[in-house]
Coordinates of N, CA, C and O in Angstrom, one line a residue:
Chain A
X1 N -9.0 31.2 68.6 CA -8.0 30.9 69.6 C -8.5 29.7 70.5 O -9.5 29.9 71.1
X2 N -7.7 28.4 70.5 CA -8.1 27.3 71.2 C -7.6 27.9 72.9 O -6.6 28.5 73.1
X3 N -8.2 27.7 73.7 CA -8.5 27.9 75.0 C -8.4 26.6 76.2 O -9.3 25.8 76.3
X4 N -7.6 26.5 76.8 CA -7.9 25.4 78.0 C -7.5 26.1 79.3 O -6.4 26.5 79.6
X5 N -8.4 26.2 79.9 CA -8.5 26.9 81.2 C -8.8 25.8 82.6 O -9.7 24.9 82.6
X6 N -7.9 26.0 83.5 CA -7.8 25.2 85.2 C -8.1 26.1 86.1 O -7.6 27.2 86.0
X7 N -8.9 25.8 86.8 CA -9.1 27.1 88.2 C -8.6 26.0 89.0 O -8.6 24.7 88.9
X8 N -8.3 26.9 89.8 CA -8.0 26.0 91.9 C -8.8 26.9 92.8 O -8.2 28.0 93.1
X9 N -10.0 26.9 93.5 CA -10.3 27.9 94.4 C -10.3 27.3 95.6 O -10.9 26.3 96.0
X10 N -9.1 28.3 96.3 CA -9.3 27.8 97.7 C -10.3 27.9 98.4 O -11.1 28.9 98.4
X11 N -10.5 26.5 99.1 CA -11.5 26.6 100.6 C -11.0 26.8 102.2 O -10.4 26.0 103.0
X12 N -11.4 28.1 102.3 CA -10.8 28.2 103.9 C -12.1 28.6 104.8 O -13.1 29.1 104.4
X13 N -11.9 28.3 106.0 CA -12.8 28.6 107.3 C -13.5 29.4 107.4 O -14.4 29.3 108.2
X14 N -13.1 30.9 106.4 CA -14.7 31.8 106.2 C -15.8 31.3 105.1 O -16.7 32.1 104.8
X15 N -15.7 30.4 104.8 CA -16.6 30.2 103.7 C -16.7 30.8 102.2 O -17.6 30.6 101.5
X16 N -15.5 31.7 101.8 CA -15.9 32.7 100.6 C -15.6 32.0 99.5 O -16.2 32.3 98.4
X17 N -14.0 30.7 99.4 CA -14.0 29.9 98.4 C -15.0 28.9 97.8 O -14.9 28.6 96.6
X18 N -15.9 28.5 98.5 CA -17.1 28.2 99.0 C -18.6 28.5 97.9 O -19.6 27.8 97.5
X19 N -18.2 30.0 97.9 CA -19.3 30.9 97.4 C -18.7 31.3 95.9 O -19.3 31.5 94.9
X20 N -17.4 31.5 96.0 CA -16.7 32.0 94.8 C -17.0 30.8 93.4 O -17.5 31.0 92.3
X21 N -16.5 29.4 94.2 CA -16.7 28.3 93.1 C -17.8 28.2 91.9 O -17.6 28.1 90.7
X22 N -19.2 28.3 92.7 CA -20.2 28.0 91.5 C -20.1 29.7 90.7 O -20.8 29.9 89.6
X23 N -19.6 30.5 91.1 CA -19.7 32.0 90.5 C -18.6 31.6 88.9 O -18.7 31.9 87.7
X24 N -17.4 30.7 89.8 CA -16.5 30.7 88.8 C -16.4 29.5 87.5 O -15.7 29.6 86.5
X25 N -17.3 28.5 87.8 CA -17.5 27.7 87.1 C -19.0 28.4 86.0 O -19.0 28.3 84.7
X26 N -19.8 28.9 86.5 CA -20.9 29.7 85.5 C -20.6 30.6 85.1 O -21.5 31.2 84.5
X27 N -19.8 31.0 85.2 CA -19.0 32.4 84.1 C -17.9 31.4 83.4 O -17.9 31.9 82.3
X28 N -17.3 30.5 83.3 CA -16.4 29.4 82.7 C -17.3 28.8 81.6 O -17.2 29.0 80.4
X29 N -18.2 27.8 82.2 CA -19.6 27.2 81.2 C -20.2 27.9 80.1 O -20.7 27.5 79.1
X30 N -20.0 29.7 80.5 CA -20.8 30.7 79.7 C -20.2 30.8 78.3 O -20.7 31.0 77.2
X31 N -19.0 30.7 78.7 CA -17.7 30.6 77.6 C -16.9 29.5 77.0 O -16.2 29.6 75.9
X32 N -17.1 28.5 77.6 CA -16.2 27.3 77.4 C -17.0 26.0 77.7 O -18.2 25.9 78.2
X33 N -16.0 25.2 77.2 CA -16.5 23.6 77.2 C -16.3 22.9 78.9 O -15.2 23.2 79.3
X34 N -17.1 22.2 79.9 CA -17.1 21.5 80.4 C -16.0 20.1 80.3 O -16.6 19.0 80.4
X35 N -15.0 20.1 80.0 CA -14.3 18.6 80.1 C -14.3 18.1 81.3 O -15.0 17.2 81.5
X36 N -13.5 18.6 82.4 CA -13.1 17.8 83.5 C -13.4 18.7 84.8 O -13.1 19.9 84.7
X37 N -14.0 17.9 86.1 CA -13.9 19.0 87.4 C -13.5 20.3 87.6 O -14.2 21.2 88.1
X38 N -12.4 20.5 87.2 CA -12.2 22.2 87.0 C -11.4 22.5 85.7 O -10.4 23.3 85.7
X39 N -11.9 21.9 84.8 CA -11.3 22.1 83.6 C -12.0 22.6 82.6 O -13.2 22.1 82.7
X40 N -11.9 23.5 81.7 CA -12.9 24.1 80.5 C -12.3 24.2 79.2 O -11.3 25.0 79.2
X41 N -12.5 23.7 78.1 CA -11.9 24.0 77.0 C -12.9 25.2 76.0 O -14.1 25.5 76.4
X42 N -12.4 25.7 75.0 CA -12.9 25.9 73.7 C -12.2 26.7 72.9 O -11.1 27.1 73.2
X43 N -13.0 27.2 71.8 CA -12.1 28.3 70.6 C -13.1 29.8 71.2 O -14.4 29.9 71.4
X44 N -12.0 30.9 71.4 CA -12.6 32.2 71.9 C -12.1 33.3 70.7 O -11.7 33.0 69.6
X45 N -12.3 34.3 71.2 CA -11.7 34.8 69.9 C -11.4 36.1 71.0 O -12.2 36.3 72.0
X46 N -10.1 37.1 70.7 CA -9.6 37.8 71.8 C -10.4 38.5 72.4 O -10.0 38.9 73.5
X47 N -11.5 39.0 72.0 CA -12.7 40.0 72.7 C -13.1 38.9 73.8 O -12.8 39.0 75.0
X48 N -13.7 37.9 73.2 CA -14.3 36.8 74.7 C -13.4 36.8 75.8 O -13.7 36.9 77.0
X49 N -11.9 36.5 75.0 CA -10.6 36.1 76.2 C -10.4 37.3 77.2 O -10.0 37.0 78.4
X50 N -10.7 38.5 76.9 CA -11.0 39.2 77.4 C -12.2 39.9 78.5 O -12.0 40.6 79.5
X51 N -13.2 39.5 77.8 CA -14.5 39.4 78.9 C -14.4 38.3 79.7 O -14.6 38.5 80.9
X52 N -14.3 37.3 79.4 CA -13.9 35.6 80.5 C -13.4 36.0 81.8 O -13.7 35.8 83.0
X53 N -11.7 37.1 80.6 CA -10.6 37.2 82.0 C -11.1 38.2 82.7 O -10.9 37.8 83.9
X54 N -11.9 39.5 82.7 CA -12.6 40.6 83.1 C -13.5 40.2 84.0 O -13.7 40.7 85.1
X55 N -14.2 39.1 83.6 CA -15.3 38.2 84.8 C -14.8 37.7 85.3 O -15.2 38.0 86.4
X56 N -14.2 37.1 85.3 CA -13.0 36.2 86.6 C -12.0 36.8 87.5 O -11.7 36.3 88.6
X57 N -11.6 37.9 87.1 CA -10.5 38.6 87.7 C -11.4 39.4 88.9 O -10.8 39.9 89.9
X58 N -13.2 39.4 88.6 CA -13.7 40.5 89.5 C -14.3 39.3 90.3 O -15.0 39.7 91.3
X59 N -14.4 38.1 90.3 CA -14.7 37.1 91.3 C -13.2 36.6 92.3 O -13.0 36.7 93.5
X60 N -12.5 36.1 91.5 CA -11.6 35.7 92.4 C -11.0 36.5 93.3 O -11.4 37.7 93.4
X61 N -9.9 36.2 94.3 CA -9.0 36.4 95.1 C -7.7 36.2 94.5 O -7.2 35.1 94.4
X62 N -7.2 37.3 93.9 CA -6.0 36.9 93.2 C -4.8 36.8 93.8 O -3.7 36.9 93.1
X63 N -4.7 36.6 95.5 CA -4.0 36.3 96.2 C -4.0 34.5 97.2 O -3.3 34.0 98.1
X64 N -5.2 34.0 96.3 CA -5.8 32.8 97.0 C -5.7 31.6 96.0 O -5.0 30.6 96.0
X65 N -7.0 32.2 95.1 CA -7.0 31.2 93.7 C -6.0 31.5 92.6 O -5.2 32.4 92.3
X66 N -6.4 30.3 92.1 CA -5.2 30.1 90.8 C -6.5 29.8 89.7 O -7.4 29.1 89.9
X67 N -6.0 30.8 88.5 CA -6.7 30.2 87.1 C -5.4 30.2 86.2 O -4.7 31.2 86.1
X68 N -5.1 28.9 85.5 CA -4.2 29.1 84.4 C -4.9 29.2 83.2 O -6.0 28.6 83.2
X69 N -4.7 29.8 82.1 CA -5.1 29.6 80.6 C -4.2 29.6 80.1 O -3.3 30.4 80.2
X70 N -4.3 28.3 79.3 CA -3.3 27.9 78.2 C -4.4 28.4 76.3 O -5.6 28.3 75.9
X71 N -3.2 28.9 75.8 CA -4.0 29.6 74.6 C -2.9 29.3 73.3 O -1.8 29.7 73.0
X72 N -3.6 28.4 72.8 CA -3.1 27.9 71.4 C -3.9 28.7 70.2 O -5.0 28.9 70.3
X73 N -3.2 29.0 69.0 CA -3.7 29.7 67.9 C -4.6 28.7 67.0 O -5.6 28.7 66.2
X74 N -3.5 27.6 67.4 CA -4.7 26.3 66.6 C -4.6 24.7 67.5 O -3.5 24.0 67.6
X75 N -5.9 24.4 68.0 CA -6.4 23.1 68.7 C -5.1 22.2 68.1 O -4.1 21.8 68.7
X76 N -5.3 22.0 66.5 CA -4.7 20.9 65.9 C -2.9 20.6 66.6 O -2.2 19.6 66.7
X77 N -2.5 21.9 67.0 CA -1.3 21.8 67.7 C -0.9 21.0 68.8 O 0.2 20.7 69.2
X78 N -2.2 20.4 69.4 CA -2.3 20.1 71.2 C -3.4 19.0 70.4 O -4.5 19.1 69.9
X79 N -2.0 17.6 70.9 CA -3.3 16.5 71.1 C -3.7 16.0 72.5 O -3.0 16.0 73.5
X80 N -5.0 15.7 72.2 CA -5.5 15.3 73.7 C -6.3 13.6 73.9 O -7.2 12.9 73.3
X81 N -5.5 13.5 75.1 CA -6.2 12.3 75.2 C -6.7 11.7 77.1 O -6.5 12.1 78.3
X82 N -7.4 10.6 76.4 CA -7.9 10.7 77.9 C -7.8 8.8 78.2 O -8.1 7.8 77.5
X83 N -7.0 8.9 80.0 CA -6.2 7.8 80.0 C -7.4 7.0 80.8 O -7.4 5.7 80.8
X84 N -8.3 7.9 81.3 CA -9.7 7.0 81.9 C -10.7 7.1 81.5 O -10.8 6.8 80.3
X85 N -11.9 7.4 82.3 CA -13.0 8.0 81.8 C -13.5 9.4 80.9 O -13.4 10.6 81.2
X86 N -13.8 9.1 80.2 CA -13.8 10.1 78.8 C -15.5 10.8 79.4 O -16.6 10.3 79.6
X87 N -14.9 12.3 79.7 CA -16.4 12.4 79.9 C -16.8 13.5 79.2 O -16.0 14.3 78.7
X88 N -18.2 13.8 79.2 CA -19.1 14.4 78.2 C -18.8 15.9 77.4 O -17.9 16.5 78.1
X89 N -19.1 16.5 76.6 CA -19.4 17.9 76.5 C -20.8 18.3 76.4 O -21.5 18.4 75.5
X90 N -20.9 18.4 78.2 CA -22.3 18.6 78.8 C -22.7 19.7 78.6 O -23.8 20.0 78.9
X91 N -21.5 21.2 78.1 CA -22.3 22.0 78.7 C -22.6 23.1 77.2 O -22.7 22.2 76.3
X92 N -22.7 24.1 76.8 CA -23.4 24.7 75.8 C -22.5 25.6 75.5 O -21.9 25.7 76.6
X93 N -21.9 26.4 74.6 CA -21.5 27.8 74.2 C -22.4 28.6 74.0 O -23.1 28.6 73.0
X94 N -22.4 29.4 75.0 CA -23.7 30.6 75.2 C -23.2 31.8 73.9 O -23.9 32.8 73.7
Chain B
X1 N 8.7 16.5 74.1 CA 7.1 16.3 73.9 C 6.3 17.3 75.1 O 5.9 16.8 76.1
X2 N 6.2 18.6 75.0 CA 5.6 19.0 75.9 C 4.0 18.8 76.4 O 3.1 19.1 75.7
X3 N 3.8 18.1 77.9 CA 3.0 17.5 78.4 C 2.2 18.5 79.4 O 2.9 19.1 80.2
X4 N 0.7 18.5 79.6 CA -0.1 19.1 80.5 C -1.2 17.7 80.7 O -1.9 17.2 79.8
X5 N -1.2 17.5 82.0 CA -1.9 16.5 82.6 C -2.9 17.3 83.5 O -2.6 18.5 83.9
X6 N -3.7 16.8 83.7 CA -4.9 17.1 84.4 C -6.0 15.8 85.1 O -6.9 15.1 84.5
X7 N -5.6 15.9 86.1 CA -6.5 14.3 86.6 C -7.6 14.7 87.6 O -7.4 15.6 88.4
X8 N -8.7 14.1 87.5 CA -9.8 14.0 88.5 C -10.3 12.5 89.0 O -10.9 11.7 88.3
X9 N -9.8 12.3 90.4 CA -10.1 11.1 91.5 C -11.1 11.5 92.0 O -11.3 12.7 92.4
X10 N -12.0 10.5 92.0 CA -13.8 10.4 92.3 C -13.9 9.9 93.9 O -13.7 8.7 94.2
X11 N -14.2 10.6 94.4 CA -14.7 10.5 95.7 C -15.7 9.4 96.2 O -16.7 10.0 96.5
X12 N -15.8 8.5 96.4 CA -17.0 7.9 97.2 C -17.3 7.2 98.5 O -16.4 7.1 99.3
X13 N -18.3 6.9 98.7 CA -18.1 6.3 100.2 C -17.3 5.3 101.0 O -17.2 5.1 102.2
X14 N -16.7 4.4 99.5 CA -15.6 3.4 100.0 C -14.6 3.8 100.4 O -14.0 2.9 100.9
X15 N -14.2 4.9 100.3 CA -12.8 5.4 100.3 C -11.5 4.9 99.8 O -10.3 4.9 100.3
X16 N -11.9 4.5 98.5 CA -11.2 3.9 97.5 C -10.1 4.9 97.0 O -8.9 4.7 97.0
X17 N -11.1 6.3 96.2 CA -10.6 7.3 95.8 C -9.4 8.3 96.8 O -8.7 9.2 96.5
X18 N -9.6 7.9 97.6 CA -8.5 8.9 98.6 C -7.7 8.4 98.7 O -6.7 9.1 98.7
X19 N -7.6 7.0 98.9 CA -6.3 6.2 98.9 C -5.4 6.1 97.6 O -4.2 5.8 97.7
X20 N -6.4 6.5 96.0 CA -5.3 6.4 95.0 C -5.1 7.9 94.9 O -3.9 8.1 94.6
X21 N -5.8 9.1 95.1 CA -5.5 10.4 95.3 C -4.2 10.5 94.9 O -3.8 10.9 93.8
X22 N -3.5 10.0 96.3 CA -1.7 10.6 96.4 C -0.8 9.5 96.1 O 0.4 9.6 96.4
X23 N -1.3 8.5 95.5 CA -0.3 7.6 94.1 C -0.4 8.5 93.2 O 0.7 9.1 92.9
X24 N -1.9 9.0 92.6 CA -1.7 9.5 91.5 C -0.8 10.7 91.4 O -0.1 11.0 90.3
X25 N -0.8 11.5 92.7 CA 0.2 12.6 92.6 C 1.3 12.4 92.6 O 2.2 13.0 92.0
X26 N 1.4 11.1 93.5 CA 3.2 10.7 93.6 C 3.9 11.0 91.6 O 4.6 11.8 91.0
X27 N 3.1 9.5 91.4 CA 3.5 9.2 90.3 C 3.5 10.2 89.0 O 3.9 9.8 87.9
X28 N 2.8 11.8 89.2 CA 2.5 12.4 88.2 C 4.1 13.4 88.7 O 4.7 13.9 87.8
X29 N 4.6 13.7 89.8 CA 5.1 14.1 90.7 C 6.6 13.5 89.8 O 7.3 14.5 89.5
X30 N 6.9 12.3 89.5 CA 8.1 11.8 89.5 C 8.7 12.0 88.2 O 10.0 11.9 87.9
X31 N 7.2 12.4 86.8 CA 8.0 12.9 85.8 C 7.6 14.2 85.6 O 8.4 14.6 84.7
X32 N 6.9 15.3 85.9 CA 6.3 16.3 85.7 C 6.6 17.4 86.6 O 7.4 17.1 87.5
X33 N 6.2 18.5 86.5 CA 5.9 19.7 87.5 C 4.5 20.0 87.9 O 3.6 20.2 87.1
X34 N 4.5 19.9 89.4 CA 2.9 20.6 89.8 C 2.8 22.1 89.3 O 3.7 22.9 89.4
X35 N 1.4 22.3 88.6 CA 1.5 24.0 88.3 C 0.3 24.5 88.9 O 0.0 25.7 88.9
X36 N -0.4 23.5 89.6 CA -1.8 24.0 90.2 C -2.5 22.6 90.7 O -2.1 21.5 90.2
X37 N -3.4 22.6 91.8 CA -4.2 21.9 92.8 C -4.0 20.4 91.6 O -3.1 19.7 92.1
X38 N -4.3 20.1 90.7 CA -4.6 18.5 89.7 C -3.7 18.7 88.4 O -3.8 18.1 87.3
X39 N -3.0 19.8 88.7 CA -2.4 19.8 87.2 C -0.8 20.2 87.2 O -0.3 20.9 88.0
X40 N -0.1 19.4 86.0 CA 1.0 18.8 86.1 C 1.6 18.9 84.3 O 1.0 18.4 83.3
X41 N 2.6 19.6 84.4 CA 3.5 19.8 83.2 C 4.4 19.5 83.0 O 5.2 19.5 83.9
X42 N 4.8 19.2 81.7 CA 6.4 19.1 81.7 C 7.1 18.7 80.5 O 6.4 19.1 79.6
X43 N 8.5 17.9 79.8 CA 9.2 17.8 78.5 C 9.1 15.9 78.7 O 10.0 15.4 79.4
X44 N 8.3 15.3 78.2 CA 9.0 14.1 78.2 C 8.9 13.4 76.7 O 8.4 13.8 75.6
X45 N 9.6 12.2 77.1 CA 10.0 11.7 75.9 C 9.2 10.6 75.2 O 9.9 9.7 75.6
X46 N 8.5 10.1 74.6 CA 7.5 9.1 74.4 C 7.9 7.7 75.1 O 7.1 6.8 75.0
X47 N 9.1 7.7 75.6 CA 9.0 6.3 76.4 C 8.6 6.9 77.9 O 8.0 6.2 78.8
X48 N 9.1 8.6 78.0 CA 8.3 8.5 79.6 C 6.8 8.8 79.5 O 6.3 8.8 80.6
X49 N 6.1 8.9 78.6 CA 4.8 9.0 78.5 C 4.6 7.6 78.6 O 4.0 7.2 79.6
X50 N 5.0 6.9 77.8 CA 4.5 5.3 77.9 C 4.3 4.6 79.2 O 3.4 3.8 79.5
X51 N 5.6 5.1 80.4 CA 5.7 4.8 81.2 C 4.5 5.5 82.6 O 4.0 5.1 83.6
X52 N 4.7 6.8 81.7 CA 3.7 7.6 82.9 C 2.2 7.1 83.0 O 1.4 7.2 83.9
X53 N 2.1 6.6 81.8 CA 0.1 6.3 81.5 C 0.5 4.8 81.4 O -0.1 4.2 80.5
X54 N 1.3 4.0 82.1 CA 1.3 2.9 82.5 C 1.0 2.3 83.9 O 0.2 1.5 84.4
X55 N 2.2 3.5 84.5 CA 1.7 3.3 86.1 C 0.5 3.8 86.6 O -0.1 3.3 87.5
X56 N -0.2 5.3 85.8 CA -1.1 5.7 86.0 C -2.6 4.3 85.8 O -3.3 3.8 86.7
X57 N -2.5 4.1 84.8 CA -3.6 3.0 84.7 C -3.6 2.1 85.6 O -4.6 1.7 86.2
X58 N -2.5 1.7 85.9 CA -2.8 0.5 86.9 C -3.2 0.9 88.5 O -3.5 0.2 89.4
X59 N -3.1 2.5 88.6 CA -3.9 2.5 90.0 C -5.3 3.3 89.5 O -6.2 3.3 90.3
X60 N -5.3 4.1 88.2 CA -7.2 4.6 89.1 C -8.4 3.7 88.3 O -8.3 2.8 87.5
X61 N -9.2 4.2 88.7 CA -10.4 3.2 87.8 C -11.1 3.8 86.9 O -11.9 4.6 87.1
X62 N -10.7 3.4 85.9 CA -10.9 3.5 84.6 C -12.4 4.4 84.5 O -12.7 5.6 84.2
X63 N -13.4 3.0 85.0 CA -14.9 3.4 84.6 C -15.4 5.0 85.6 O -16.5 5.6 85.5
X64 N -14.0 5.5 86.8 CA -14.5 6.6 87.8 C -13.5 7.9 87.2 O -13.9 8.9 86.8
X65 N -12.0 7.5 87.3 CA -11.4 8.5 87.7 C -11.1 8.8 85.8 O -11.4 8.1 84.8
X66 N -10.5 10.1 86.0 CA -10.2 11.0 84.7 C -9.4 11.1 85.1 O -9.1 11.2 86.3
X67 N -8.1 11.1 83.6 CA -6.9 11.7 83.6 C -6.9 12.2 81.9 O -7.4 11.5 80.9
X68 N -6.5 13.4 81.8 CA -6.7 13.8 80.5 C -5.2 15.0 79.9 O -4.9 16.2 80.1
X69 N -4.6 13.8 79.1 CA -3.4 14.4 78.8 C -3.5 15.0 77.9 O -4.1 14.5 76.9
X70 N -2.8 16.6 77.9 CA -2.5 17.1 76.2 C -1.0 17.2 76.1 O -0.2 17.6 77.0
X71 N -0.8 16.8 75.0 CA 0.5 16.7 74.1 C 0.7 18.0 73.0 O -0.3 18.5 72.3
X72 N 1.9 18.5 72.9 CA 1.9 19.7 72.0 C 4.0 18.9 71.7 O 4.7 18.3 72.5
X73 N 4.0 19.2 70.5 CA 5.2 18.7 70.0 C 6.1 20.0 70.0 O 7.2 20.0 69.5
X74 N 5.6 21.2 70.7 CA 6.7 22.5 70.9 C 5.6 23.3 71.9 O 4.4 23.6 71.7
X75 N 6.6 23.6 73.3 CA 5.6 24.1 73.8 C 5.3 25.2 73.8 O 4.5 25.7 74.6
X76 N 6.5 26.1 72.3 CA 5.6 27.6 72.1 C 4.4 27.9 71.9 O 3.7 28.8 72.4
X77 N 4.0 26.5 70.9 CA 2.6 26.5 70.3 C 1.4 26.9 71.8 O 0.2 26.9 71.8
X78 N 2.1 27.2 72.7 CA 0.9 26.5 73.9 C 1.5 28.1 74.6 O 2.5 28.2 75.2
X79 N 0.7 29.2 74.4 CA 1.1 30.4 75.9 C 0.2 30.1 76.7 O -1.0 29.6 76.6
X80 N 1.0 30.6 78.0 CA 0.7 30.1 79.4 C 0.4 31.2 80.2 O 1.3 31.8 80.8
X81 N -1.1 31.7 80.3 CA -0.8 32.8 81.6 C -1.8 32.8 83.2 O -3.0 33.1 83.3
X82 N -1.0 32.6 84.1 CA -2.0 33.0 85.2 C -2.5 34.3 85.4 O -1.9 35.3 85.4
X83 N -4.2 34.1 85.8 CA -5.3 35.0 85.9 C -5.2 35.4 87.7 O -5.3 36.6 88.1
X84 N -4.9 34.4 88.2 CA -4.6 34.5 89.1 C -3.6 34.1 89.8 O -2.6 34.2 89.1
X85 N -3.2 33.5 91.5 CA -2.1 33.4 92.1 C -1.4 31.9 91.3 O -1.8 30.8 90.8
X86 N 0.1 32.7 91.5 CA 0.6 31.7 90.1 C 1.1 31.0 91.2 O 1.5 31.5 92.3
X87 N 1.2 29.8 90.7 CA 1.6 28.8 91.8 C 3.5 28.0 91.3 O 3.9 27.9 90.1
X88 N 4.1 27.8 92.0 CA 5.5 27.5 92.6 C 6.1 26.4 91.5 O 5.3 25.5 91.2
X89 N 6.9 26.3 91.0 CA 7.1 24.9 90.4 C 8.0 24.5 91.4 O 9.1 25.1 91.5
X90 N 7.6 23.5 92.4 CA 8.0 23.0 93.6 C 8.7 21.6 93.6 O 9.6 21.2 94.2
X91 N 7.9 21.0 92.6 CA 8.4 19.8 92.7 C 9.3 19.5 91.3 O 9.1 20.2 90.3
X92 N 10.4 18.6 91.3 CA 11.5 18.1 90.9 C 11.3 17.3 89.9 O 10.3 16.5 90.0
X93 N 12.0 17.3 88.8 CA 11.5 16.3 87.7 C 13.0 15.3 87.7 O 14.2 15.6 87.5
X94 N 12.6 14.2 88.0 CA 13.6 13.0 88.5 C 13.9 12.4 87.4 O 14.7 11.4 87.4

């Protein structure tokens, strides 16, 4: 299952969006591709979609942050392109 | 043509990037739906794509900022779910 995941974590005056961010981007990296600032792509298969969403659901504020996942059965459906800077796939599938 | 945009404006000490920030939202704003903090969906037609990554180019910088469009030609192909706080479709497609 092709996978593209967006988080939004709020930053407010206690500091916890703050703390939440690098928790939720290294559980994201663990699983998925690095494309953009808060963007993660890759292919999971429904057990992972499931552990990803299980690790994320016990970090966030699900009254604060936003994660969308968009979930295609096949990549080839969704083309992608990029209207600036094209940047890397820096990070690893653990 | 179902569209999901995702843009990242680069911060730096000129303060270049803050000033195209909210073009770029305007302008993503005028054919799309906000669905989250940089990200923007919606039905257009290949001349409003043409037009959208027209005006988009001429304000960010190529060599800094990211804009990374996916294209899906039906947007069953594409399920959609928030993990967390699902955000408003607020803004108006003109």
């Amino acid at each position: 299952m092709y996978i593209l995941l967006v988080y939004d974590i709020k930053f407010d005056e206690d500091g916890v969006g703050e703390k939440i961010l690098p928790k939720v981007f290294k559980i994201c990296k663990k699983y998925l591709y690095h494309i953009q600032n808060s963007v993660f792509e890759g292919e999971l298969t429904k057990s992972e979609i499931y552990k990803l969403r299980y690790e994320l659901e016990n970090i966030i504020r699900k009254d604060l942050d936003s994660i969308i996942v968009f979930e295609s059965r096949n990549e080839r459906w969704l083309n992608k392109e990029f209207w600036g800077v094209e940047e890397d796939k820096t990070s690893n599938f653990l």
